CSV table of C-alpha atoms in Angstrom, one decimal:
chain,number,residue,atom,x,y,z
A,1,MET,CA,0.0,0.3,-0.2
A,2,LEU,CA,1.2,3.7,-1.0
A,3,THR,CA,0.6,6.3,2.1
A,4,LYS,CA,1.4,9.9,1.6
A,5,VAL,CA,2.1,12.4,4.6
A,6,SER,CA,1.7,15.6,4.0
A,7,ALA,CA,3.1,18.5,6.9
A,8,ARG,CA,3.7,22.0,7.2
A,9,TYR,CA,7.5,21.3,8.1
A,10,VAL,CA,9.1,18.1,6.9
A,11,LEU,CA,12.6,17.2,7.9
A,12,GLY,CA,14.1,15.4,4.6
A,13,PHE,CA,17.9,14.3,4.4
A,14,ASP,CA,19.9,15.5,1.2
A,15,LYS,CA,23.8,15.2,1.0
A,16,GLY,CA,24.4,13.2,4.3
A,17,GLN,CA,22.5,15.9,6.4
A,18,HIS,CA,18.8,17.0,7.4
A,19,VAL,CA,17.5,19.8,5.7
A,20,LEU,CA,14.0,21.5,6.4
A,21,LEU,CA,11.2,21.5,3.6
A,22,ASP,CA,8.1,23.5,3.6
A,23,ASN,CA,4.6,22.2,2.8
A,24,ALA,CA,6.3,19.3,2.1
A,25,CYS,CA,5.4,15.1,2.4
A,26,VAL,CA,6.7,11.6,2.6
A,27,VAL,CA,5.2,8.8,0.7
A,28,TYR,CA,6.1,5.3,1.4
A,29,ARG,CA,5.1,2.0,0.4
A,30,GLY,CA,4.7,-1.1,2.8
A,31,ASP,CA,7.9,-0.4,4.9
A,32,VAL,CA,10.2,1.6,3.1
A,33,ILE,CA,10.0,5.4,1.9
A,34,GLU,CA,9.9,5.9,-1.7
A,35,PHE,CA,9.6,10.0,-1.9
A,36,VAL,CA,10.1,13.2,0.0
A,37,GLY,CA,10.0,16.3,-1.0
A,38,ARG,CA,7.5,18.7,-2.9
A,39,GLY,CA,5.1,18.3,-5.4
A,40,TYR,CA,4.0,14.9,-5.2
A,41,GLU,CA,1.5,13.8,-7.5
A,42,GLY,CA,1.0,10.2,-8.3
A,43,PRO,CA,-1.7,7.9,-7.0
A,44,VAL,CA,-1.8,7.0,-3.5
A,45,ASP,CA,-3.8,4.4,-1.9
A,46,GLU,CA,-3.8,6.5,1.9
A,47,GLU,CA,-3.3,10.3,2.1
A,48,ARG,CA,-3.2,12.2,5.4
A,49,ASP,CA,-2.4,16.0,5.8
A,50,LEU,CA,-0.7,16.9,9.0
A,51,GLY,CA,-1.7,20.6,8.3
A,52,ASP,CA,0.2,22.8,11.0
A,53,ALA,CA,2.8,20.0,12.1
A,54,LEU,CA,6.4,19.4,12.0
A,55,LEU,CA,7.0,15.6,10.2
A,56,MET,CA,10.3,14.4,11.1
A,57,PRO,CA,11.8,10.6,11.5
A,58,GLY,CA,10.7,8.7,14.4
A,59,LEU,CA,12.9,9.5,17.6
A,60,ILE,CA,15.5,6.8,18.4
A,61,ASP,CA,15.6,6.7,22.8
A,62,LEU,CA,18.2,4.3,23.8
A,63,ASP,CA,18.2,4.4,27.5
A,64,ALA,CA,14.2,4.2,27.6
A,65,LEU,CA,12.3,4.1,30.5
A,66,THR,CA,10.3,0.9,30.5
A,67,ASP,CA,9.8,0.6,34.3
A,68,ILE,CA,7.9,2.5,36.7
A,69,ASP,CA,9.6,5.9,37.0
A,70,HIS,CA,11.5,5.8,40.7
A,71,LEU,CA,13.2,9.5,40.0
A,72,ILE,CA,10.1,10.8,41.1
A,73,LEU,CA,11.4,9.9,44.5
A,74,ASP,CA,14.9,9.8,44.4
A,75,SER,CA,16.5,13.1,42.9
A,76,TRP,CA,15.5,15.6,45.5
A,77,THR,CA,17.3,14.5,48.8
A,78,ASP,CA,20.3,14.6,50.2
A,79,PRO,CA,23.1,12.0,50.6
A,80,GLU,CA,22.4,10.4,54.0
A,81,LEU,CA,18.7,10.0,53.7
A,82,ALA,CA,19.7,8.6,50.1
A,83,LYS,CA,21.6,5.2,51.4
A,84,GLY,CA,17.8,4.5,52.8
A,85,TYR,CA,17.0,3.9,48.9
A,86,GLN,CA,19.5,1.1,48.5
A,87,TRP,CA,20.0,-2.4,49.4
A,88,SER,CA,20.8,-2.7,52.9
A,89,GLU,CA,23.4,-5.3,53.8
A,90,ASP,CA,20.7,-7.8,55.6
A,91,TYR,CA,18.4,-7.6,52.8
A,92,PHE,CA,21.0,-8.6,50.5
A,93,SER,CA,22.1,-11.8,52.8
A,94,HIS,CA,18.6,-12.9,53.9
A,95,ARG,CA,15.1,-11.1,52.8
A,96,ARG,CA,15.9,-10.4,49.0
A,97,ALA,CA,12.5,-10.8,47.2
A,98,ASP,CA,10.7,-9.7,43.8
A,99,VAL,CA,8.4,-6.7,44.9
A,100,PHE,CA,6.1,-7.6,42.1
A,101,THR,CA,4.3,-10.4,40.7
A,102,ALA,CA,5.2,-11.5,37.1
A,103,GLU,CA,1.9,-10.6,35.8
A,104,GLU,CA,2.5,-7.2,37.7
A,105,ARG,CA,5.7,-6.7,36.0
A,106,GLN,CA,4.8,-7.5,32.3
A,107,GLU,CA,1.9,-4.3,33.2
A,108,ILE,CA,4.6,-2.2,34.4
A,109,ARG,CA,6.2,-3.2,30.7
A,110,GLU,CA,3.5,-2.3,29.0
A,111,TYR,CA,2.4,0.5,30.5
A,112,ALA,CA,6.0,1.9,30.1
A,113,LEU,CA,5.6,0.9,26.5
A,114,ILE,CA,2.7,2.7,25.6
A,115,GLN,CA,4.3,6.4,27.0
A,116,LEU,CA,7.0,5.7,24.5
A,117,VAL,CA,4.6,5.6,21.4
A,118,LEU,CA,2.5,8.8,23.3
A,119,HIS,CA,6.1,10.6,23.0
A,120,GLY,CA,6.8,9.4,20.0
A,121,ILE,CA,9.7,7.0,20.6
A,122,THR,CA,9.9,4.5,17.2
A,123,THR,CA,12.9,2.7,18.7
A,124,TYR,CA,13.9,1.9,21.7
A,125,MET,CA,16.0,0.0,24.1
A,126,PRO,CA,15.1,-0.7,27.6
A,127,ILE,CA,16.3,0.6,30.7
A,128,ALA,CA,14.5,-0.4,34.1
A,129,SER,CA,15.1,-0.3,37.8
A,130,GLU,CA,16.6,-3.6,38.9
A,131,VAL,CA,16.4,-2.4,43.0
A,132,HIS,CA,12.4,-3.8,43.4
A,133,SER,CA,13.7,-7.3,41.6
A,134,ALA,CA,15.2,-10.4,43.9
A,135,TRP,CA,18.2,-9.9,41.9
A,136,ALA,CA,18.0,-8.7,38.0
A,137,GLU,CA,15.6,-9.9,34.7
A,138,THR,CA,14.9,-12.7,33.8
A,139,PHE,CA,14.5,-14.1,30.3
A,140,ASP,CA,10.8,-14.9,30.7
A,141,GLU,CA,10.3,-10.9,31.9
A,142,LEU,CA,11.8,-10.0,28.5
A,143,ALA,CA,10.6,-12.9,25.9
A,144,GLY,CA,7.1,-11.0,27.8
A,145,MET,CA,8.2,-7.3,26.6
A,146,ALA,CA,8.9,-8.4,23.1
A,147,GLU,CA,5.5,-9.5,22.8
A,148,THR,CA,3.9,-6.2,24.1
A,149,SER,CA,6.6,-4.2,22.1
A,150,ARG,CA,5.8,-6.1,18.9
A,151,ARG,CA,1.8,-5.9,19.9
A,152,LEU,CA,2.2,-2.2,20.2
A,153,GLY,CA,4.5,-1.8,16.8
A,154,LEU,CA,7.7,-0.5,18.4
A,155,ARG,CA,11.1,-1.5,17.6
A,156,GLY,CA,13.0,-2.9,20.4
A,157,TYR,CA,16.6,-3.7,20.9
A,158,LEU,CA,16.0,-5.9,23.9
A,159,GLY,CA,18.0,-8.6,26.6
A,160,PRO,CA,17.7,-9.5,30.0
A,161,ALA,CA,20.0,-7.0,32.1
A,162,TYR,CA,22.1,-9.0,34.1
A,163,ARG,CA,24.6,-8.4,37.5
A,164,SER,CA,27.1,-10.3,39.5
A,165,GLY,CA,26.7,-7.2,42.1
A,166,VAL,CA,24.5,-4.8,43.9
A,167,ASN,CA,24.9,-1.6,45.6
A,168,VAL,CA,24.1,-1.8,49.2
A,169,VAL,CA,24.9,-0.1,52.5
A,170,LEU,CA,26.7,-1.5,54.6
A,171,ASP,CA,26.1,-2.1,58.4
A,172,ILE,CA,28.2,0.5,59.4
A,173,GLY,CA,26.8,2.6,57.0
A,174,GLU,CA,29.4,3.1,54.0
A,175,ARG,CA,28.0,2.3,50.3
A,176,SER,CA,29.8,-0.7,48.5
A,177,VAL,CA,29.0,-3.5,46.4
A,178,MET,CA,28.3,-6.6,47.0
A,179,PHE,CA,28.5,-10.0,44.8
A,180,ASP,CA,26.7,-13.1,44.3
A,181,ASP,CA,28.6,-14.7,41.2
A,182,GLU,CA,25.9,-17.1,40.4
A,183,ARG,CA,23.4,-15.3,39.9
A,184,GLY,CA,25.4,-13.3,37.7
A,185,ALA,CA,26.1,-16.6,35.7
A,186,GLU,CA,22.0,-17.2,35.8
A,187,GLY,CA,21.7,-13.5,34.4
A,188,PHE,CA,24.0,-14.3,31.3
A,189,ALA,CA,22.9,-17.4,30.2
A,190,ASP,CA,19.5,-15.8,30.3
A,191,ALA,CA,20.5,-13.1,28.7
A,192,LEU,CA,22.5,-15.7,25.7
A,193,ARG,CA,19.4,-17.7,25.8
A,194,PHE,CA,17.4,-14.2,25.1
A,195,LEU,CA,20.0,-13.6,22.0
A,196,ASP,CA,18.7,-16.9,20.4
A,197,HIS,CA,15.0,-16.3,21.2
A,198,ALA,CA,14.9,-12.9,19.5
A,199,LYS,CA,16.7,-14.4,16.3
A,200,GLU,CA,14.0,-17.2,16.4
A,201,LEU,CA,11.4,-14.6,16.2
A,202,ASP,CA,12.6,-13.6,13.0
A,203,ASP,CA,10.8,-10.2,13.4
A,204,PRO,CA,12.6,-6.9,12.2
A,205,LEU,CA,11.1,-5.2,15.0
A,206,VAL,CA,12.7,-7.1,18.0
A,207,HIS,CA,16.6,-7.4,17.7
A,208,GLY,CA,18.6,-9.0,20.4
A,209,VAL,CA,21.7,-6.9,22.4
A,210,LEU,CA,23.6,-7.7,25.5
A,211,LEU,CA,22.4,-5.6,28.3
A,212,PRO,CA,24.9,-5.6,31.6
A,213,CYS,CA,23.9,-3.5,34.4
A,214,ARG,CA,26.2,-0.4,36.3
A,215,ILE,CA,29.9,-1.6,35.5
A,216,GLU,CA,30.8,-1.4,39.4
A,217,THR,CA,27.9,-4.3,39.8
A,218,LEU,CA,30.2,-6.5,37.1
A,219,GLY,CA,32.8,-8.4,37.7
A,220,VAL,CA,36.2,-9.1,35.6
A,221,GLU,CA,34.6,-12.1,34.1
A,222,LEU,CA,31.2,-11.5,33.5
A,223,LEU,CA,32.5,-8.1,31.5
A,224,LYS,CA,35.1,-10.6,29.4
A,225,ALA,CA,32.4,-13.4,28.6
A,226,THR,CA,29.7,-10.2,27.9
A,227,ALA,CA,33.0,-9.5,25.0
A,228,ARG,CA,33.5,-12.5,24.0
A,229,ALA,CA,29.8,-13.5,23.1
A,230,SER,CA,29.6,-9.7,21.5
A,231,GLU,CA,32.3,-10.3,19.0
A,232,GLU,CA,31.0,-14.0,18.6
A,233,ARG,CA,27.7,-13.2,18.0
A,234,ASP,CA,28.2,-9.2,16.6
A,235,VAL,CA,26.0,-8.0,18.9
A,236,LEU,CA,26.0,-4.8,20.4
A,237,VAL,CA,26.3,-3.9,24.4
A,238,ARG,CA,25.1,-1.5,26.3
A,239,LEU,CA,26.8,-0.6,29.8
A,240,HIS,CA,25.8,2.2,31.9
A,241,SER,CA,29.6,3.7,33.3
A,242,LEU,CA,31.3,6.8,33.6
A,243,GLN,CA,28.6,8.5,35.4
A,244,GLY,CA,29.2,8.9,38.5
A,245,LEU,CA,32.2,9.5,41.3
A,246,ALA,CA,31.1,6.3,43.5
A,247,GLU,CA,31.7,4.4,40.6
A,248,ARG,CA,34.5,5.7,39.5
A,249,GLN,CA,36.0,5.7,43.4
A,250,LEU,CA,34.6,1.7,43.5
A,251,ILE,CA,36.8,0.5,40.1
A,252,LEU,CA,39.6,2.4,41.0
A,253,ASP,CA,39.4,0.8,44.5
A,254,ARG,CA,38.8,-2.2,43.4
A,255,HIS,CA,41.0,-2.9,40.1
A,256,GLY,CA,43.3,-0.3,40.2
A,257,ILE,CA,42.1,1.6,36.6
A,258,THR,CA,39.5,3.7,36.0
A,259,PRO,CA,36.3,2.5,35.0
A,260,LEU,CA,37.5,3.6,30.8
A,261,GLU,CA,40.4,1.5,31.4
A,262,PHE,CA,38.6,-1.1,32.8
A,263,LEU,CA,36.3,-1.2,29.9
A,264,ASP,CA,39.0,-1.2,27.4
A,265,GLN,CA,41.1,-4.6,29.4
A,266,ALA,CA,37.7,-6.6,29.5
A,267,GLY,CA,37.5,-6.0,25.5
A,268,LEU,CA,34.3,-3.9,25.6
A,269,LEU,CA,35.7,-0.8,24.4
A,270,ASN,CA,35.1,-1.0,20.4
A,271,GLU,CA,32.7,0.4,17.8
A,272,ARG,CA,29.8,-2.9,19.4
A,273,LEU,CA,29.5,-0.6,22.9
A,274,LEU,CA,27.3,1.6,23.8
A,275,ILE,CA,27.6,3.7,27.4
A,276,PRO,CA,24.8,5.5,28.8
A,277,HIS,CA,25.9,9.3,30.2
A,278,ALA,CA,29.7,9.1,29.8
A,279,THR,CA,29.6,12.1,32.3
A,280,TYR,CA,33.1,11.6,34.2
A,281,THR,CA,35.8,11.3,31.9
A,282,ASP,CA,38.8,13.6,32.8
A,283,ARG,CA,37.9,16.4,31.3
A,284,ASN,CA,34.6,16.4,34.1
A,285,PRO,CA,35.5,19.1,36.6
A,286,ALA,CA,35.1,16.8,39.1
A,287,VAL,CA,37.6,14.5,37.9
A,288,HIS,CA,40.7,16.6,36.2
A,289,GLY,CA,39.3,19.6,34.7
A,290,GLU,CA,40.9,19.3,31.0
A,291,ASP,CA,40.5,15.8,28.6
A,292,ARG,CA,44.0,13.8,29.3
A,293,GLY,CA,43.1,11.0,26.1
A,294,ASP,CA,39.6,9.9,27.2
A,295,LEU,CA,37.5,11.5,24.4
A,296,THR,CA,40.2,10.7,21.8
A,297,ARG,CA,40.1,6.9,23.5
A,298,LEU,CA,36.1,6.8,22.9
A,299,ALA,CA,36.5,8.3,19.3
A,300,GLU,CA,39.0,6.0,18.3
A,301,SER,CA,37.1,2.9,20.0
A,302,GLY,CA,33.9,3.4,17.7
A,303,ALA,CA,32.1,3.6,20.7
A,304,SER,CA,28.8,5.6,21.1
A,305,ILE,CA,27.8,7.5,24.0
A,306,ILE,CA,23.9,7.6,25.0
A,307,HIS,CA,23.4,11.3,26.6
A,308,CYS,CA,20.3,11.4,29.2
A,309,PRO,CA,20.5,15.1,29.7
A,310,LEU,CA,17.1,15.5,31.4
A,311,THR,CA,17.9,12.6,33.5
A,312,SER,CA,21.1,13.9,34.2
A,313,MET,CA,20.2,17.5,35.4
A,314,ARG,CA,17.7,16.1,37.6
A,315,TYR,CA,20.3,14.3,39.4
A,316,GLY,CA,22.7,17.4,39.5
A,317,SER,CA,25.3,16.2,36.9
A,318,VAL,CA,26.0,17.1,33.5
A,319,LEU,CA,28.0,16.2,30.2
A,320,ASP,CA,31.2,18.3,30.1
A,321,SER,CA,30.5,19.1,27.3
A,322,PHE,CA,28.2,18.4,24.3
A,323,ASN,CA,30.2,19.6,21.4
A,324,ALA,CA,33.7,18.6,23.2
A,325,TYR,CA,32.4,15.1,22.8
A,326,LYS,CA,30.9,16.0,19.1
A,327,GLU,CA,33.9,18.1,18.3
A,328,ALA,CA,35.9,14.7,19.3
A,329,GLY,CA,34.2,12.7,17.0
A,330,ILE,CA,32.8,10.5,19.1
A,331,ASN,CA,29.2,9.4,18.5
A,332,ILE,CA,26.3,11.0,20.1
A,333,ALA,CA,22.8,9.5,20.6
A,334,LEU,CA,20.0,10.1,23.2
A,335,GLY,CA,18.1,8.8,26.2
A,336,THR,CA,15.3,9.4,28.5
A,337,ASP,CA,16.2,7.0,31.3
A,338,SER,CA,13.6,8.2,33.3
A,339,PHE,CA,9.9,9.7,33.6
A,340,PRO,CA,8.8,11.2,31.2
A,341,PRO,CA,10.5,9.5,28.2
A,342,ASP,CA,10.2,13.3,26.1
A,343,LEU,CA,13.1,13.6,24.3
A,344,ILE,CA,12.2,17.2,23.0
A,345,ARG,CA,12.0,18.3,27.2
A,346,GLY,CA,15.4,16.3,27.2
A,347,ILE,CA,17.2,18.1,24.0
A,348,ASP,CA,16.0,21.5,25.3
A,349,ALA,CA,18.0,20.7,29.1
A,350,GLY,CA,21.2,20.0,27.3
A,351,VAL,CA,21.1,23.0,25.0
A,352,GLN,CA,20.5,25.4,28.1
A,353,LEU,CA,23.0,23.7,29.8
A,354,ALA,CA,25.3,24.0,27.1
A,355,LYS,CA,25.1,27.2,27.2
A,356,ILE,CA,25.8,27.7,30.9
A,357,LEU,CA,28.5,25.7,30.8
A,358,ALA,CA,30.3,27.6,27.9
A,359,GLY,CA,29.1,31.1,29.2
A,360,THR,CA,27.6,31.9,26.0
A,361,THR,CA,24.9,31.2,23.8
A,362,GLY,CA,26.5,30.6,20.5
A,363,ALA,CA,27.1,27.2,22.4
A,364,ALA,CA,23.0,25.9,21.8
A,365,ASP,CA,23.7,23.2,19.1
A,366,VAL,CA,19.9,21.9,18.4
A,367,ALA,CA,20.6,20.6,15.2
A,368,GLY,CA,23.5,18.3,17.1
A,369,TYR,CA,21.0,17.1,19.3
A,370,PHE,CA,18.2,16.7,16.8
A,371,ASP,CA,20.8,14.7,14.8
A,372,ALA,CA,21.7,12.7,17.9
A,373,ALA,CA,18.1,11.5,18.6
A,374,THR,CA,17.8,10.5,14.8
A,375,LEU,CA,21.3,9.8,13.5
A,376,GLY,CA,23.1,9.6,15.8
A,377,GLY,CA,21.1,6.9,17.5
A,378,ALA,CA,20.8,4.9,14.0
A,379,ARG,CA,24.5,4.9,13.9
A,380,ALA,CA,24.9,3.6,17.4
A,381,LEU,CA,22.2,0.2,16.3
A,382,ARG,CA,24.1,0.4,12.9
A,383,ARG,CA,21.4,1.0,11.2
A,384,PRO,CA,21.6,3.7,7.9
A,385,ASP,CA,18.2,3.0,7.2
A,386,LEU,CA,17.3,4.7,10.5
A,387,GLY,CA,17.1,8.3,12.1
A,388,ARG,CA,16.5,10.0,8.4
A,389,LEU,CA,13.1,10.4,6.2
A,390,GLU,CA,14.7,9.5,2.4
A,391,ALA,CA,14.5,7.2,-0.5
A,392,GLY,CA,15.3,3.8,0.6
A,393,ALA,CA,15.3,4.7,4.4
A,394,GLN,CA,12.7,2.6,7.0
A,395,ALA,CA,9.4,4.1,6.9
A,396,ASP,CA,9.7,5.6,10.5
A,397,LEU,CA,7.6,9.0,11.3
A,398,VAL,CA,6.6,11.0,14.0
A,399,ALA,CA,5.0,14.2,13.5
A,400,PHE,CA,4.4,17.1,16.5
A,401,ALA,CA,1.6,19.7,15.8
A,402,LEU,CA,2.3,23.3,16.5
A,403,ASP,CA,-1.3,24.3,15.6
A,404,ASP,CA,-2.2,25.3,19.0
A,405,VAL,CA,-1.7,29.4,20.4
A,406,ARG,CA,-0.1,28.3,23.4
A,407,ASP,CA,2.6,26.6,20.8
A,408,GLY,CA,3.6,30.7,19.9
A,409,VAL,CA,4.9,32.0,17.4
A,410,HIS,CA,6.7,30.2,14.3
A,411,ASP,CA,10.0,31.0,13.4
A,412,ASP,CA,12.0,27.7,12.8
A,413,PRO,CA,9.8,24.7,14.0
A,414,PHE,CA,12.6,23.1,15.9
A,415,ARG,CA,13.4,25.9,18.0
A,416,THR,CA,9.7,26.9,18.4
A,417,LEU,CA,9.1,23.0,19.4
A,418,LEU,CA,12.1,22.8,21.9
A,419,LEU,CA,11.1,25.9,23.7
A,420,ASN,CA,7.4,26.1,23.7
A,421,GLY,CA,6.5,22.5,23.5
A,422,THR,CA,7.5,18.8,24.1
A,423,ALA,CA,6.7,15.5,23.0
A,424,ARG,CA,3.2,15.4,24.4
A,425,GLN,CA,2.4,17.0,21.3
A,426,ALA,CA,2.9,14.1,19.4
A,427,VAL,CA,0.4,13.3,16.5
A,428,LEU,CA,1.4,11.0,14.7
A,429,SER,CA,3.9,7.7,14.8
A,430,VAL,CA,4.5,5.0,12.3
A,431,VAL,CA,7.4,2.3,12.6
A,432,ALA,CA,8.1,0.7,9.7
A,433,GLY,CA,5.1,1.8,7.6
A,434,ARG,CA,2.6,1.0,10.0
A,435,THR,CA,1.0,3.7,11.8
A,436,ILE,CA,0.8,3.2,15.9
A,437,MET,CA,-0.5,6.4,16.9
A,438,VAL,CA,-3.0,9.1,15.8
A,439,ASP,CA,-4.0,11.8,17.9
A,440,GLY,CA,-2.7,10.5,21.2
A,441,LYS,CA,-5.2,7.4,20.7
A,442,ILE,CA,-3.7,4.0,20.2
A,443,ASP,CA,-5.6,1.2,18.8
A,444,GLY,CA,-6.5,-1.1,21.7
A,445,VAL,CA,-5.1,1.0,24.9
A,446,ASP,CA,-7.3,2.5,27.4
A,447,PRO,CA,-5.6,5.4,28.7
A,448,GLY,CA,-7.9,5.9,31.7
A,449,TYR,CA,-7.0,2.2,32.8
A,450,TRP,CA,-3.2,2.7,32.3
A,451,ARG,CA,-3.6,5.7,34.3
A,452,VAL,CA,-4.8,4.1,37.5
A,453,LYS,CA,-3.0,1.0,37.2
A,454,GLY,CA,0.2,2.8,36.8
A,455,GLN,CA,-0.9,4.5,40.2
A,456,GLU,CA,-1.2,1.0,41.8
A,457,LEU,CA,1.8,0.4,41.3
A,458,PHE,CA,4.2,3.3,42.0
A,459,GLU,CA,2.3,3.2,45.4
A,460,LYS,CA,3.4,-0.4,45.6
A,461,MET,CA,7.2,0.5,44.1
A,462,ARG,CA,7.2,3.1,46.7
A,463,ALA,CA,5.8,1.2,50.4
A,464,ALA,CA,8.5,-1.5,49.3
A,465,TYR,CA,11.8,1.0,50.0
A,466,SER,CA,10.9,0.4,53.7
A,467,VAL,CA,11.6,-3.5,53.6
A,468,ARG,CA,14.9,-2.5,52.1
A,469,ASP,CA,16.1,0.2,54.2
A,470,ALA,CA,18.7,-0.5,56.7
A,471,ARG,CA,16.8,1.7,59.2
A,472,ASN,CA,13.1,0.4,58.5
A,473,ARG,CA,12.2,4.0,57.7
A,474,THR,CA,8.6,4.6,56.5
A,475,SER,CA,8.0,5.5,52.5
A,476,ASP,CA,6.8,9.1,54.1
A,477,GLU,CA,10.2,9.3,55.7
A,478,LEU,CA,12.5,8.2,52.9
A,479,PHE,CA,10.4,10.4,50.6
A,480,PRO,CA,9.0,13.7,52.2
A,481,PRO,CA,6.7,15.8,50.6
A,482,VAL,CA,7.3,19.3,49.4
A,483,TYR,CA,5.1,20.6,52.1
A,484,ALA,CA,3.7,19.0,55.4
A,485,ARG,CA,0.3,17.5,54.7
A,486,LEU,CA,-1.8,18.3,57.3
A,487,GLU,CA,-3.9,16.0,59.0
A,488,ARG,CA,-8.1,16.0,59.3
């Protein structure tokens, strides 16, 4: 079937870069784009005119929240109270358990994937917290999520997260990591099993990848096994690292090298590696304050970083700086990592922080950030057919409405959307030629039901923090409200 979608603004692709077209259209047959431009007059089977909207490639979120968000709880407090959000030593040793049933975990996944669709994400790589699991993710959990993802029509790069250690608060009140290598081996076996499962599905929307947890929760042997599997099977690895001073110190204390050196020694630092955050390289003021070779090392390895500006900002961190990483030749993709999965708000946060860090408004690289959300993500996935609207590319499209008086006046549509809007203005989402969302509606999805269900799951997650806290404080003590509640 031949489909034509028109809009006032279309982000096309020409001579290796995005270009803006006014009053243009995209025409696709099946899952492949055949035409991008103005004045298409040929016959079509279906036509959709979006009017005052920005039509662009589907957004690629490589650290996409597929969970009930915990940032709303833990991004506000001082470091001492924050210790209560970790596992206690006793909980690790004697009482660890799943907070949610297997059925509830699938409900959480569906709730989160619906959010991705509603915010214009078309391709994603999942991230979820392990704090409310007995250990990490299982094969069955990801196999179930893959089916939900297929039903909704998203393109997913999936695998169960695995680890051999857990961040804990020791009885003496200090933070550390405690290990259970047997559980790490079981998780890795599940991850390899899922790679086989994804291959057997033979679905172009499901791709198996290796998703080990945070670098400080992985032993040397597990990292090396991950590197070997990645090379033998030619699959991507995403590993959260270079994201905090505590992580850096733990790696230095345990191995005598920096996290980046640890990645290299394990055999992971190559073009198959995706690193969420990567904020604490040697140029970060909290490390050395100058580049001593980390950026060159990253660039030469071919690894990609996944910048999550909104989440980093909420935890008091920032990439220093986007342009320095870009100029070094490092491929930059984007992620959301927390709720909302809104890459528009994320780009806005990154652009404004770049101005502050550089001390000049000229550091606002809007095009660079939108490139990261499209072309950078496609490059990280080794998918030159994604992240662009041109003939021969995958028919992945998303459109954001700009027709509300609250959107303000139009200058450049990207600056208008960035400064005045959010990804909640998404009015169309197409993945591989299948329309999965129109005007905020998804076939078969009742938003009222999921609003109530999401809140129920969140309340259960919030209450469970008390069980893990070394001091057994109530959830209200752990997460005090902005203002004291006046009791009746």
